[in-house]
Tab-separated table of C-alpha atoms and ligand atoms in Angstrom:
chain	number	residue	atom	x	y	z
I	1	UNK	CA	-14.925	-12.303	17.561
I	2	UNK	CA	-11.189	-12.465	16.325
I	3	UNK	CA	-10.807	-16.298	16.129
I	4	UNK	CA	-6.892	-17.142	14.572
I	5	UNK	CA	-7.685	-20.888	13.958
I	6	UNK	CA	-10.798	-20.217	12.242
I	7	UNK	CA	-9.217	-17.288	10.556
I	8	UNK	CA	-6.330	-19.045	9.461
I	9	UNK	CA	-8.494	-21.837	7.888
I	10	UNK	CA	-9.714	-19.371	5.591
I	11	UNK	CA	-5.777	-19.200	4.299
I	12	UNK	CA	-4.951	-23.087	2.797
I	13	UNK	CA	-1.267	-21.727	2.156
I	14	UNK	CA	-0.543	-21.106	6.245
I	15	UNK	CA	-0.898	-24.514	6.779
I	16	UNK	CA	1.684	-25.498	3.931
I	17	UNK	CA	5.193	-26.799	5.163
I	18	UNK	CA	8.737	-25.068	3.558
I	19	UNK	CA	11.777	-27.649	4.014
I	20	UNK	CA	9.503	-29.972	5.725
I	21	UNK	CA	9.029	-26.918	8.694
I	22	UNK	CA	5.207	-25.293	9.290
I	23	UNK	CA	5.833	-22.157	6.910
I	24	UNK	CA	5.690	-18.643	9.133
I	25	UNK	CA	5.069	-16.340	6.570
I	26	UNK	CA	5.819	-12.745	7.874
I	27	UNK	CA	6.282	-10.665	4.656
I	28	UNK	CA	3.290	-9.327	4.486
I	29	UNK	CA	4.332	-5.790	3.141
I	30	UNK	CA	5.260	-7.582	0.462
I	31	UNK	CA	2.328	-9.213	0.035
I	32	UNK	CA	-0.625	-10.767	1.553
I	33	UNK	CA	-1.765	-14.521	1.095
I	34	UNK	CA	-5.572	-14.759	-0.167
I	35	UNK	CA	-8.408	-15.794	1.668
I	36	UNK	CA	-10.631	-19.012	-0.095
I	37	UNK	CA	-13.718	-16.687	-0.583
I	38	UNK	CA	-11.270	-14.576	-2.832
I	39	UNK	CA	-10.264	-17.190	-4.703
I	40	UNK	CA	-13.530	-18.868	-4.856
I	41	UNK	CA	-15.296	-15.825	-6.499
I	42	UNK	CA	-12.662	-14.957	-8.645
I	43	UNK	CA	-13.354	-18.543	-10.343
I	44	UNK	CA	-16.367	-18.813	-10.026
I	45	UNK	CA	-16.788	-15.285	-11.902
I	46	UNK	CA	-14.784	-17.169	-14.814
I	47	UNK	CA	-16.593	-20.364	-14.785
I	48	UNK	CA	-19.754	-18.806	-15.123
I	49	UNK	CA	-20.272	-14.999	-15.661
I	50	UNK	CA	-17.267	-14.200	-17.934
I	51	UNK	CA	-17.769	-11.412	-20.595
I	52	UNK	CA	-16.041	-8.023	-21.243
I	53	UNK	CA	-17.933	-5.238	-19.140
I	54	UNK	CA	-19.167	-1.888	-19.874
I	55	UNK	CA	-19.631	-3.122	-23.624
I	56	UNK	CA	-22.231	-6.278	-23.989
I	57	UNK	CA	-25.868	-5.633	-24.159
I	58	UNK	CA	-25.848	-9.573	-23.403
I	59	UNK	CA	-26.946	-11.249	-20.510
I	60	UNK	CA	-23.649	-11.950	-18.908
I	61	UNK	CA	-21.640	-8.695	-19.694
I	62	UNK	CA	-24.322	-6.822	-17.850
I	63	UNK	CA	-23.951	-9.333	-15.195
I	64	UNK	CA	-20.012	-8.356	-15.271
I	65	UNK	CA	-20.216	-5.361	-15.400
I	66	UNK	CA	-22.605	-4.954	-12.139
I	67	UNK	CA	-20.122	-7.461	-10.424
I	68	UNK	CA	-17.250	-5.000	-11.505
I	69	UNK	CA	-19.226	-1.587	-10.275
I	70	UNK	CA	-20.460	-3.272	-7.301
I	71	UNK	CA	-16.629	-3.620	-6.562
I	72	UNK	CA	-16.457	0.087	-7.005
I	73	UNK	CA	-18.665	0.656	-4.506
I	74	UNK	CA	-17.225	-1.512	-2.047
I	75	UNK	CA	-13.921	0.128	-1.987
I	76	UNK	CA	-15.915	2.870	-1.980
I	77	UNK	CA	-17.527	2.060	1.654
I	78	UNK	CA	-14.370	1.076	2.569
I	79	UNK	CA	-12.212	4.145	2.698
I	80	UNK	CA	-15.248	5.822	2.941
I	81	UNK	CA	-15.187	8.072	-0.592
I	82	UNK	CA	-17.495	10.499	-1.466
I	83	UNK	CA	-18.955	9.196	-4.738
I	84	UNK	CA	-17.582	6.174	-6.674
I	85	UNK	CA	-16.804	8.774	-9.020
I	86	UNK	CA	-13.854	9.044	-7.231
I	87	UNK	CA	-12.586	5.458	-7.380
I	88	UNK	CA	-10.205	5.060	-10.320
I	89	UNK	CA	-8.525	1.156	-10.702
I	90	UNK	CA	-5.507	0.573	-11.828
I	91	UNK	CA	-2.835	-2.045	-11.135
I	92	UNK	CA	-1.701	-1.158	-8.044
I	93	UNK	CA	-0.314	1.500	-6.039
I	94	UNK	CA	2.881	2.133	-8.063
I	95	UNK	CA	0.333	2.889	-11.524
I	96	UNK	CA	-1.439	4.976	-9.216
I	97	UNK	CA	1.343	6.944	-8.176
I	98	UNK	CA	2.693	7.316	-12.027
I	99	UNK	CA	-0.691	8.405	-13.163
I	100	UNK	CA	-1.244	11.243	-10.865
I	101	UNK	CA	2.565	12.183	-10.975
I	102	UNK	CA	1.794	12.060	-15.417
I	103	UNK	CA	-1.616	14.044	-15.418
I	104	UNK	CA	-0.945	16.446	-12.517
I	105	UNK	CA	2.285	17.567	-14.157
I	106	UNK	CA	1.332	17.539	-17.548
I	107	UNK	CA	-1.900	19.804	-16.541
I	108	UNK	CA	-1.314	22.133	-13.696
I	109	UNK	CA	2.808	22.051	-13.196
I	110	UNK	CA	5.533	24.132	-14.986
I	111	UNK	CA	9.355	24.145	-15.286
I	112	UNK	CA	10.496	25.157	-11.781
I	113	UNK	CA	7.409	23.747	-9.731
I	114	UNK	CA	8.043	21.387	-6.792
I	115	UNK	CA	7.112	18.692	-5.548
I	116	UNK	CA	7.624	17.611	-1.532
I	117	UNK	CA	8.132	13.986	-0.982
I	118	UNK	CA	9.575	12.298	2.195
I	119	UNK	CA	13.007	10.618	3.096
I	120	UNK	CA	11.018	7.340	4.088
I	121	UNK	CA	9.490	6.924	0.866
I	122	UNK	CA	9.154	3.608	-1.293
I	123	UNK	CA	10.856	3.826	-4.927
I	124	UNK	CA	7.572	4.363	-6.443
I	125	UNK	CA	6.946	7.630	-4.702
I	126	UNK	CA	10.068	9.191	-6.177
I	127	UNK	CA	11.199	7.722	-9.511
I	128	UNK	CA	7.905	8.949	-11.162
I	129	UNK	CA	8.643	12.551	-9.755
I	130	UNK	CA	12.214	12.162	-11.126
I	131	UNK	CA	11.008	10.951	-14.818
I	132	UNK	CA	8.413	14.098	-14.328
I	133	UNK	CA	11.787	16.409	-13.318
I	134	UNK	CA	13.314	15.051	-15.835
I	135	UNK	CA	10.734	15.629	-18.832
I	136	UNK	CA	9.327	18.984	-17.718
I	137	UNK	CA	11.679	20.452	-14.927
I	138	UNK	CA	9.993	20.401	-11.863
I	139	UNK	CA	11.420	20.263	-8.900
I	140	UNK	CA	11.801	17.760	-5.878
I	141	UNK	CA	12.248	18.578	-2.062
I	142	UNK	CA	12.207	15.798	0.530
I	143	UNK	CA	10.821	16.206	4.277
I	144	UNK	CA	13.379	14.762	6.409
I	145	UNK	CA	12.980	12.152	9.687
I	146	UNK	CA	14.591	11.960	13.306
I	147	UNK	CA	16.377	8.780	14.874
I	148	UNK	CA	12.987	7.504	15.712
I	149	UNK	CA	11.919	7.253	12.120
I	150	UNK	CA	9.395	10.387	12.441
I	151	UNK	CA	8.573	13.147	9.910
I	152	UNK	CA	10.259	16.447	11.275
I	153	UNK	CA	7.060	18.640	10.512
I	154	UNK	CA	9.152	21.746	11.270
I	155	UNK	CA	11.177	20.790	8.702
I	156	UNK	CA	8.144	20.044	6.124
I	157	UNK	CA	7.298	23.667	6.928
I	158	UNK	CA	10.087	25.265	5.648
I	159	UNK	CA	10.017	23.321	2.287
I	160	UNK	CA	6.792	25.172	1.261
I	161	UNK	CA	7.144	28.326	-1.326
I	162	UNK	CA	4.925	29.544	-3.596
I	163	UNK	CA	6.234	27.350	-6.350
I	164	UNK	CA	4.900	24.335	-3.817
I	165	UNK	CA	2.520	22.428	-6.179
I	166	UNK	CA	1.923	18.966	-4.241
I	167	UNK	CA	2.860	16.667	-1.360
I	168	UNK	CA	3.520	13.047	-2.319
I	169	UNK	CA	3.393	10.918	1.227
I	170	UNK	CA	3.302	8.235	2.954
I	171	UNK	CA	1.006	6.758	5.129
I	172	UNK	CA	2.998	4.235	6.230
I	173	UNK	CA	6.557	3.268	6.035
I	174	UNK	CA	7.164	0.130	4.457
I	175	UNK	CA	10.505	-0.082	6.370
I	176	UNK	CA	10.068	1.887	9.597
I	177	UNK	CA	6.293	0.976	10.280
I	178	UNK	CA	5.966	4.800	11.145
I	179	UNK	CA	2.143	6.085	10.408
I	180	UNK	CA	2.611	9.544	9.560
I	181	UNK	CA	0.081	12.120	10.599
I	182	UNK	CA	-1.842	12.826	7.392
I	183	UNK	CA	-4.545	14.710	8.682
I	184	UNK	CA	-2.082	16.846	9.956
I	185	UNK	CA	0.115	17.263	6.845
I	186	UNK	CA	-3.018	17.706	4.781
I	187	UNK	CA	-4.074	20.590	7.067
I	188	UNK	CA	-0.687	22.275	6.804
I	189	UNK	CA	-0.618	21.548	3.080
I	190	UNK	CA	-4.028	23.033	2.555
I	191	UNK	CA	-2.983	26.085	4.662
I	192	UNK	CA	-1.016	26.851	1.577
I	193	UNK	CA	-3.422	25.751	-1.046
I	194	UNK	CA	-1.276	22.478	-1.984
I	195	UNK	CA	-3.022	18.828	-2.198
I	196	UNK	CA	-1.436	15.823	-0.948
I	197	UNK	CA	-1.699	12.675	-2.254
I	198	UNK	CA	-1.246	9.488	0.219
I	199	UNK	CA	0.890	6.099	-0.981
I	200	UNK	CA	-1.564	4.075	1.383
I	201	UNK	CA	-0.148	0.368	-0.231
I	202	UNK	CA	1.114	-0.165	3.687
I	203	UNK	CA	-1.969	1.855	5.389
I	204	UNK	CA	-5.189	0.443	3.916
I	205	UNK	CA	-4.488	-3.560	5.319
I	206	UNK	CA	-3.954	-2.945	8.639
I	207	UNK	CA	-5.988	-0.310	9.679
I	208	UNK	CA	-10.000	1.861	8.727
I	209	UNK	CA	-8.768	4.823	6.369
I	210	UNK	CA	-11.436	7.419	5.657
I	211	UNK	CA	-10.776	9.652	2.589
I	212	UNK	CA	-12.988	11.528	4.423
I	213	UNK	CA	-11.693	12.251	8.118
I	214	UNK	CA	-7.816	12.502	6.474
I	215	UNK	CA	-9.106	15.173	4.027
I	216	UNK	CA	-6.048	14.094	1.388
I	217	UNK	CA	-7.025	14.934	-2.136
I	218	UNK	CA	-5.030	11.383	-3.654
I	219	UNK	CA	-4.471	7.827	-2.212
I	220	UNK	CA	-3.758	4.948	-3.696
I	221	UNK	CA	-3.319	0.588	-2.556
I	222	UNK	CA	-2.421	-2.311	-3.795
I	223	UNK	CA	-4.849	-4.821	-4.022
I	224	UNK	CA	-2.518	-7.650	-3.451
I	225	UNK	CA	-1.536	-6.118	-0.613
I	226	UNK	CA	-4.769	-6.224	1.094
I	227	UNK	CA	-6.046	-10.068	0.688
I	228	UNK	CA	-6.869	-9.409	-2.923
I	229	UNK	CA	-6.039	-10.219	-6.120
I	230	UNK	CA	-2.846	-8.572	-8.159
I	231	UNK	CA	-2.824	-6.790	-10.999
I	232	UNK	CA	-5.749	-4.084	-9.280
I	233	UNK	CA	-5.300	-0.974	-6.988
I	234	UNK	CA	-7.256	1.502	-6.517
I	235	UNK	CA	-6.654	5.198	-6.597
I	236	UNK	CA	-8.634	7.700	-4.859
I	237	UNK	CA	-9.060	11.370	-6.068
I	238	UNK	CA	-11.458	14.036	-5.189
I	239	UNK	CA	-14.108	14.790	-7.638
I	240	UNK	CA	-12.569	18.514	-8.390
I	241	UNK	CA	-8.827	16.893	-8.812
I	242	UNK	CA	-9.863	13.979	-10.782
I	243	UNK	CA	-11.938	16.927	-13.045
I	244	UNK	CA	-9.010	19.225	-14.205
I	245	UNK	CA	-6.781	16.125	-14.656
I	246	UNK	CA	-6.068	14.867	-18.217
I	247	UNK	CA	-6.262	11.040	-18.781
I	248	UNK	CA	-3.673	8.884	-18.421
I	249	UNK	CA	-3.929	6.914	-20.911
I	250	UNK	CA	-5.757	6.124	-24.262
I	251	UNK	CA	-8.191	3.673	-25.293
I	252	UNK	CA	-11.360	1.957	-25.594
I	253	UNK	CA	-13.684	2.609	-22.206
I	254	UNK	CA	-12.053	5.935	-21.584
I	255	UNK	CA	-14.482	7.717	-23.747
I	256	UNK	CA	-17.320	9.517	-24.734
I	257	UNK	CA	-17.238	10.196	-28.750
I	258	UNK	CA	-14.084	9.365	-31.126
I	259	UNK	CA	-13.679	10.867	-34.606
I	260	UNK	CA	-10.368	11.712	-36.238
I	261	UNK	CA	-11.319	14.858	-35.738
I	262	UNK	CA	-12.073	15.539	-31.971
I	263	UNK	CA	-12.256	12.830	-29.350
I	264	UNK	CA	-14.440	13.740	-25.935
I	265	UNK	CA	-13.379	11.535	-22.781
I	266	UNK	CA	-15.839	9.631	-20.733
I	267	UNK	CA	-16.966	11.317	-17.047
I	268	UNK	CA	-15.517	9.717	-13.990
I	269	UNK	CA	-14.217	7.660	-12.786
I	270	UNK	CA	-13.625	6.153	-16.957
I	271	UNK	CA	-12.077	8.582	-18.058
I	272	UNK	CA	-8.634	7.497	-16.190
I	273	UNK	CA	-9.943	3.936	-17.004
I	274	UNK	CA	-8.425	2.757	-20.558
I	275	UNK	CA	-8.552	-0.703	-21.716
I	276	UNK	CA	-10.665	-3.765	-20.595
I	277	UNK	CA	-10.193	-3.610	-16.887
I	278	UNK	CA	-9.045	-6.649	-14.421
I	279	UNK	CA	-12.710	-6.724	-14.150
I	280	UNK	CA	-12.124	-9.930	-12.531
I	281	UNK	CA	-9.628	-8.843	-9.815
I	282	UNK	CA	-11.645	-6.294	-9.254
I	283	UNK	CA	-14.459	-8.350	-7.801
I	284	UNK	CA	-11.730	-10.593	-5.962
I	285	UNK	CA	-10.781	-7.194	-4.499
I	286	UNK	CA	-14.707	-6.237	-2.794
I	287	UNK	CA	-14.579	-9.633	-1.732
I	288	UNK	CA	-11.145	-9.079	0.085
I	289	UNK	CA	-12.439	-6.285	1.645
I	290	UNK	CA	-15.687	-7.308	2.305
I	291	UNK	CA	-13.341	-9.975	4.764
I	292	UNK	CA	-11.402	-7.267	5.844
I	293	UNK	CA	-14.955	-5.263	6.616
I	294	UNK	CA	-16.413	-9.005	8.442
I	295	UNK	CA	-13.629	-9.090	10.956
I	296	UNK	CA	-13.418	-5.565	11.385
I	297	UNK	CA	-10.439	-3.198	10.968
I	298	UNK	CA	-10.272	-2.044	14.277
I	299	UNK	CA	-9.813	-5.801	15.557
I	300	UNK	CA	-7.214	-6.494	12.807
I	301	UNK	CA	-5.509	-3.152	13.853
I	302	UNK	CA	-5.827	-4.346	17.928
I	303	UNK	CA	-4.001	-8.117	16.380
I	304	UNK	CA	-1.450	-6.590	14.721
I	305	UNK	CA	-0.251	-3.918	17.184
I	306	UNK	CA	0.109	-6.386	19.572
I	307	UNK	CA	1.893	-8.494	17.731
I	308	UNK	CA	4.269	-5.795	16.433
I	309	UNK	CA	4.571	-4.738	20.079
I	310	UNK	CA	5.570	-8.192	21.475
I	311	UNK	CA	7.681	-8.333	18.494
I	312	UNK	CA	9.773	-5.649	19.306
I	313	UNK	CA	10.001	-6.585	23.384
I	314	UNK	CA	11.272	-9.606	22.577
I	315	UNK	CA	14.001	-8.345	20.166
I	316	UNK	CA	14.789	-5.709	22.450
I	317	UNK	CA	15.700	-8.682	24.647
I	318	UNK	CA	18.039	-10.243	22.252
I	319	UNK	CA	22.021	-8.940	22.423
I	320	UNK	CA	23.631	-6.619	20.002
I	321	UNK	CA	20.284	-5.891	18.498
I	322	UNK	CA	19.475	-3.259	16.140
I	323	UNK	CA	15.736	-1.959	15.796
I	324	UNK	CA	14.986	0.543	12.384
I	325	UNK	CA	11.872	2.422	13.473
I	326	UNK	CA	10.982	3.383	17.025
I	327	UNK	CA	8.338	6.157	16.281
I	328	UNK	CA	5.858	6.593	18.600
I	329	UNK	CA	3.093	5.782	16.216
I	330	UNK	CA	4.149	2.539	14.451
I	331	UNK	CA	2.504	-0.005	12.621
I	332	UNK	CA	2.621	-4.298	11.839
I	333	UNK	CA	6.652	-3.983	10.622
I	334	UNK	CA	9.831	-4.455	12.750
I	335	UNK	CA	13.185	-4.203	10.685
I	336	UNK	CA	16.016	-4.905	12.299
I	337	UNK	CA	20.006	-6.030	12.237
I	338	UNK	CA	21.600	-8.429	14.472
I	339	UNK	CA	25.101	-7.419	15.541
I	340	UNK	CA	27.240	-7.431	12.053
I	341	UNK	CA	25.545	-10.417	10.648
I	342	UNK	CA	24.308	-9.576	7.207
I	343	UNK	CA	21.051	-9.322	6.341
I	344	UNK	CA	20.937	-11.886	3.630
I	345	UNK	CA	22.506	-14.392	5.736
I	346	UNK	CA	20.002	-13.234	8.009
I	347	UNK	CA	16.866	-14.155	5.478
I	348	UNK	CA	18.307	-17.145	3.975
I	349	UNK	CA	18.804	-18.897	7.215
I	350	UNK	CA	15.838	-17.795	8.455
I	351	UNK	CA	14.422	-19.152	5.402
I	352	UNK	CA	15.818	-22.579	5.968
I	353	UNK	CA	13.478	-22.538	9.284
I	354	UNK	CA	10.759	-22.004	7.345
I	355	UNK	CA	10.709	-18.532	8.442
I	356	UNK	CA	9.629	-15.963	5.617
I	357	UNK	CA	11.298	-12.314	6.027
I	358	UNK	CA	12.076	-9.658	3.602
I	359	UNK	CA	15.896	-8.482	2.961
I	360	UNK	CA	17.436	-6.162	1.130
I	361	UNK	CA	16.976	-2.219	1.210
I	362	UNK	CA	13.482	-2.634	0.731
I	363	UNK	CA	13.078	-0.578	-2.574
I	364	UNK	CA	13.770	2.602	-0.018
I	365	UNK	CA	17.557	3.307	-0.816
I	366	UNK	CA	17.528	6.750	0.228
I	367	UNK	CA	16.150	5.924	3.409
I	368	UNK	CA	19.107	3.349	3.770
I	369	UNK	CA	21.183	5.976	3.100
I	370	UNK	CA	19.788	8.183	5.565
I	371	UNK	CA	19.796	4.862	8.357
I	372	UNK	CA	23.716	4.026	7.197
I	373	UNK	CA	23.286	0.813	5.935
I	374	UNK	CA	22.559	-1.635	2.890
I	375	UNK	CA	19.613	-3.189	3.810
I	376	UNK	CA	17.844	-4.876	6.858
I	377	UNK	CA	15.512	-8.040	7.937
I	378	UNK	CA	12.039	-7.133	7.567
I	379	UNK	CA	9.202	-8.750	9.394
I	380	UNK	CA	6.039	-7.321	8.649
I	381	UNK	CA	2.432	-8.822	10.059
I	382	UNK	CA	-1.271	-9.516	8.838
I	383	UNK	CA	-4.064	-10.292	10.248
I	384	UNK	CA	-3.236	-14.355	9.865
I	385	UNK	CA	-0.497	-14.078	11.937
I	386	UNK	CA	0.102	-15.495	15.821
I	387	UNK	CA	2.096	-14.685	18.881
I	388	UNK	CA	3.853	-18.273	18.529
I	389	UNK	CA	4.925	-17.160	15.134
I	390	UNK	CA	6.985	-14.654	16.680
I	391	UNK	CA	8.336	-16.669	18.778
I	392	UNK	CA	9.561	-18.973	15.942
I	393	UNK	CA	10.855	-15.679	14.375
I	394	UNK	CA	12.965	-14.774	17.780
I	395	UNK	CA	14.347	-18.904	18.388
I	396	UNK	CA	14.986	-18.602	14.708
I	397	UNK	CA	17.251	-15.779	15.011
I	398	UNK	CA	18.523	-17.036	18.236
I	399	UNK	CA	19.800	-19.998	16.148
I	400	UNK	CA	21.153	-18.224	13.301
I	401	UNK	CA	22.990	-15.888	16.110
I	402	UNK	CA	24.734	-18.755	17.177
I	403	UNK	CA	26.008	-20.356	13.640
I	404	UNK	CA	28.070	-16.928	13.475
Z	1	PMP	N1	4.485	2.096	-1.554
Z	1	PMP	C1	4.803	1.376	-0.480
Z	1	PMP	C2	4.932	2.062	0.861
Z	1	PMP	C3	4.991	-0.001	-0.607
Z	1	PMP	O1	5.306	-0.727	0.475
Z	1	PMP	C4	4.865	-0.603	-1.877
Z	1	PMP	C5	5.094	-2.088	-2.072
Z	1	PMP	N2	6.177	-2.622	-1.388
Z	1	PMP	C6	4.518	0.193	-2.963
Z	1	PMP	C7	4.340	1.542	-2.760
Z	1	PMP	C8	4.349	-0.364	-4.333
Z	1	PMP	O2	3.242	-1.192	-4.407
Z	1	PMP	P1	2.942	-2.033	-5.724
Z	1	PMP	O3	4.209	-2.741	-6.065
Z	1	PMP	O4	1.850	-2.962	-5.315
Z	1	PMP	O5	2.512	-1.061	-6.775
């Protein structure tokens, strides 16, 4: 049962007021606001279980360190992995990016090898690729999209030659909303022996991803993104991937025997995992997505579309409107322009309504580039959010319409 007012009771910082006006928090691609049995675990790990894990034979760094694997197999069950083997942390989706982009390179790319990445993509899924083109000379080729916002597969085709290492994707457009068709792109990527790995930070809150039924070989999230904690993410890599990769980084945790001589790395998933971990987000993650698990994905995904849906009608209905992202499949984000009235001006009046929105290019500047213009006015949904929220988001922009 998908109750709001009981859900939203779960989130103290909805009910807080922002220039004396109820906060409507809609920048949830940014990031998500924490439910209290997050919070509550997370301190109640530190008041009375804290200890470094994978290292005490004491009473409560065991007890850590079963909270902490237990986490591992909760994401785990929730993207539906093969073996926790395959569940790496890290600090988000952006470390999770840079250490596949560092250890697939360094181990099975060479001078002239490319790399296929998308015009919709977020910073993070091309500035590591350009630091690796830039240290060992691969190459970078970028699938383009249509009006709509939609991956021209056709187009992805063509990019593919026998110097075609990896596809870097994607799920969801942090700008556009667009849900590409993975399963698709991993079957056409397979067809030529190349992996893909799957930027999930806008996929894995709003809708059941299954590592399994996509088939990608990578994905990664943010853990703030999806009612957790910051400073975690996970990435996901198959078992044979995560095998011929080298580590990312060096450290205590990450291995098996040290001498000056040789060191051996730990198995997986350690071996990627250097350093004491968040071991305390980490648990604040399972118990995110145990809440995500509770009210069930596919009701969160029902929510949202229908907000995003009635979103977009009632923009539609709003003069000299401008709508970034019309694909067919879209997902929890409108972005938008209102006749020639800048964005900023757009956000910071909004703001003064107590209305929270993202502006700005949206760390996607080639994508600007490819929609002709600086930046829009995000909204972007969660599960918290209501249908009279949206209709504070339309008066709101009604209002700021008329101050111009
Ligand atoms: N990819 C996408 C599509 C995103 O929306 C974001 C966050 N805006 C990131 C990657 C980066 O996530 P993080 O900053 O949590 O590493």
């Amino acid at each position: 049962m998908y109750n709001l007012s009981f859900i939203r009771a779960d989130f103290p910082i909805l009910s807080r007021q922002v220039y004396g006006r109820p906060l409507v928090y809609l920048d949830n691609g940014a990031t998500t606001q924490k439910p209290l049995c997050v919070l509550d675990a997370m301190r109640d790990e530190y008041l009375n279980v804290n200890a470094n894990v994978h290292r005490g034979v004491h009473y409560l760094s065991q007890q850590a360190t079963d909270l902490h694997e237990a986490a591992r197999e909760t994401v785990r069950a929730f993207i539906n992995a093969r073996s926790t083997n395959e569940i790496v942390f890290t600090r988000g989706t952006t470390e999770g990016i840079n250490l596949i982009a560092s250890s697939f390179c360094e181990a099975l790319m060479q001078p002239g090898d490319e790399v296929i990445v998308s015009e919709m993509e977020h910073h993070s899924n091309i500035v590591p690729w350009q630091l690796q083109a830039a240290r060992r000379g691969i190459a970078l080729k970028v699938i383009p999209i249509n009006d709509r916002g939609e991956l021209l597969l056709e187009e992805m085709d063509a990019l593919f030659t026998p110097r075609t290492r990896l596809i870097s994707i994607a799920h969801v457009s942090n700008v556009l909303g667009t849900v590409n068709p993975i399963a698709e792109i991993v079957r056409r990527a397979h067809s030529h022996g190349v992996p893909v790995l799957v930027d999930g930070a806008q996929s894995a809150p709003h809708f059941q991803v299954d590592m399994q039924a996509l088939d990608c070989d990578f994905f990664t999230f943010s853990g703030h993104k999806t009612y957790g904690p910051t400073g975690v993410g996970v990435l996901y890599g198959k078992e044979e991937w995560l095998d011929r990769l080298p580590p990312y980084q060096g450290g205590g945790e990450m291995i098996e025997t040290v001498a000056f001589e040789k060191t051996t790395f730990a198995a997986l998933p350690f071996k990627f995992e250097a350093g004491t971990p968040d071991y305390i987000a980490t648990h604040g993650l399972a118990k995110a997505l145990d809440y995500l698990t509770r009210l069930g994905m596919n009701n969160i995904e029902r929510h949202e579309q229908e907000l995003t849906n009635y979103c977009t009608q009632q923009l539609k209905a709003i003069d000299g409107m401008r709508l970034f992202g019309e694909a067919e499949h879209k997902d929890a984000v409108v972005s938008f322009l209102l006749r020639d009235i800048h964005h900023l001006d757009m956000g910071t009046l909004l703001d003064r309504l107590g209305i929270a929105v993202r502006t700005g290019h949206h760390c996607a500047q080639p994508l600007m580039t490819r929609l002709k213009v600086s930046g829009t006015v995000r909204a972007s949904f969660g599960l918290y959010n209501t249908r009279e929220e949206v209709d504070a988001l339309v008066e709101g922009i009604r209002r700021v319409e008329t101050m111009f």
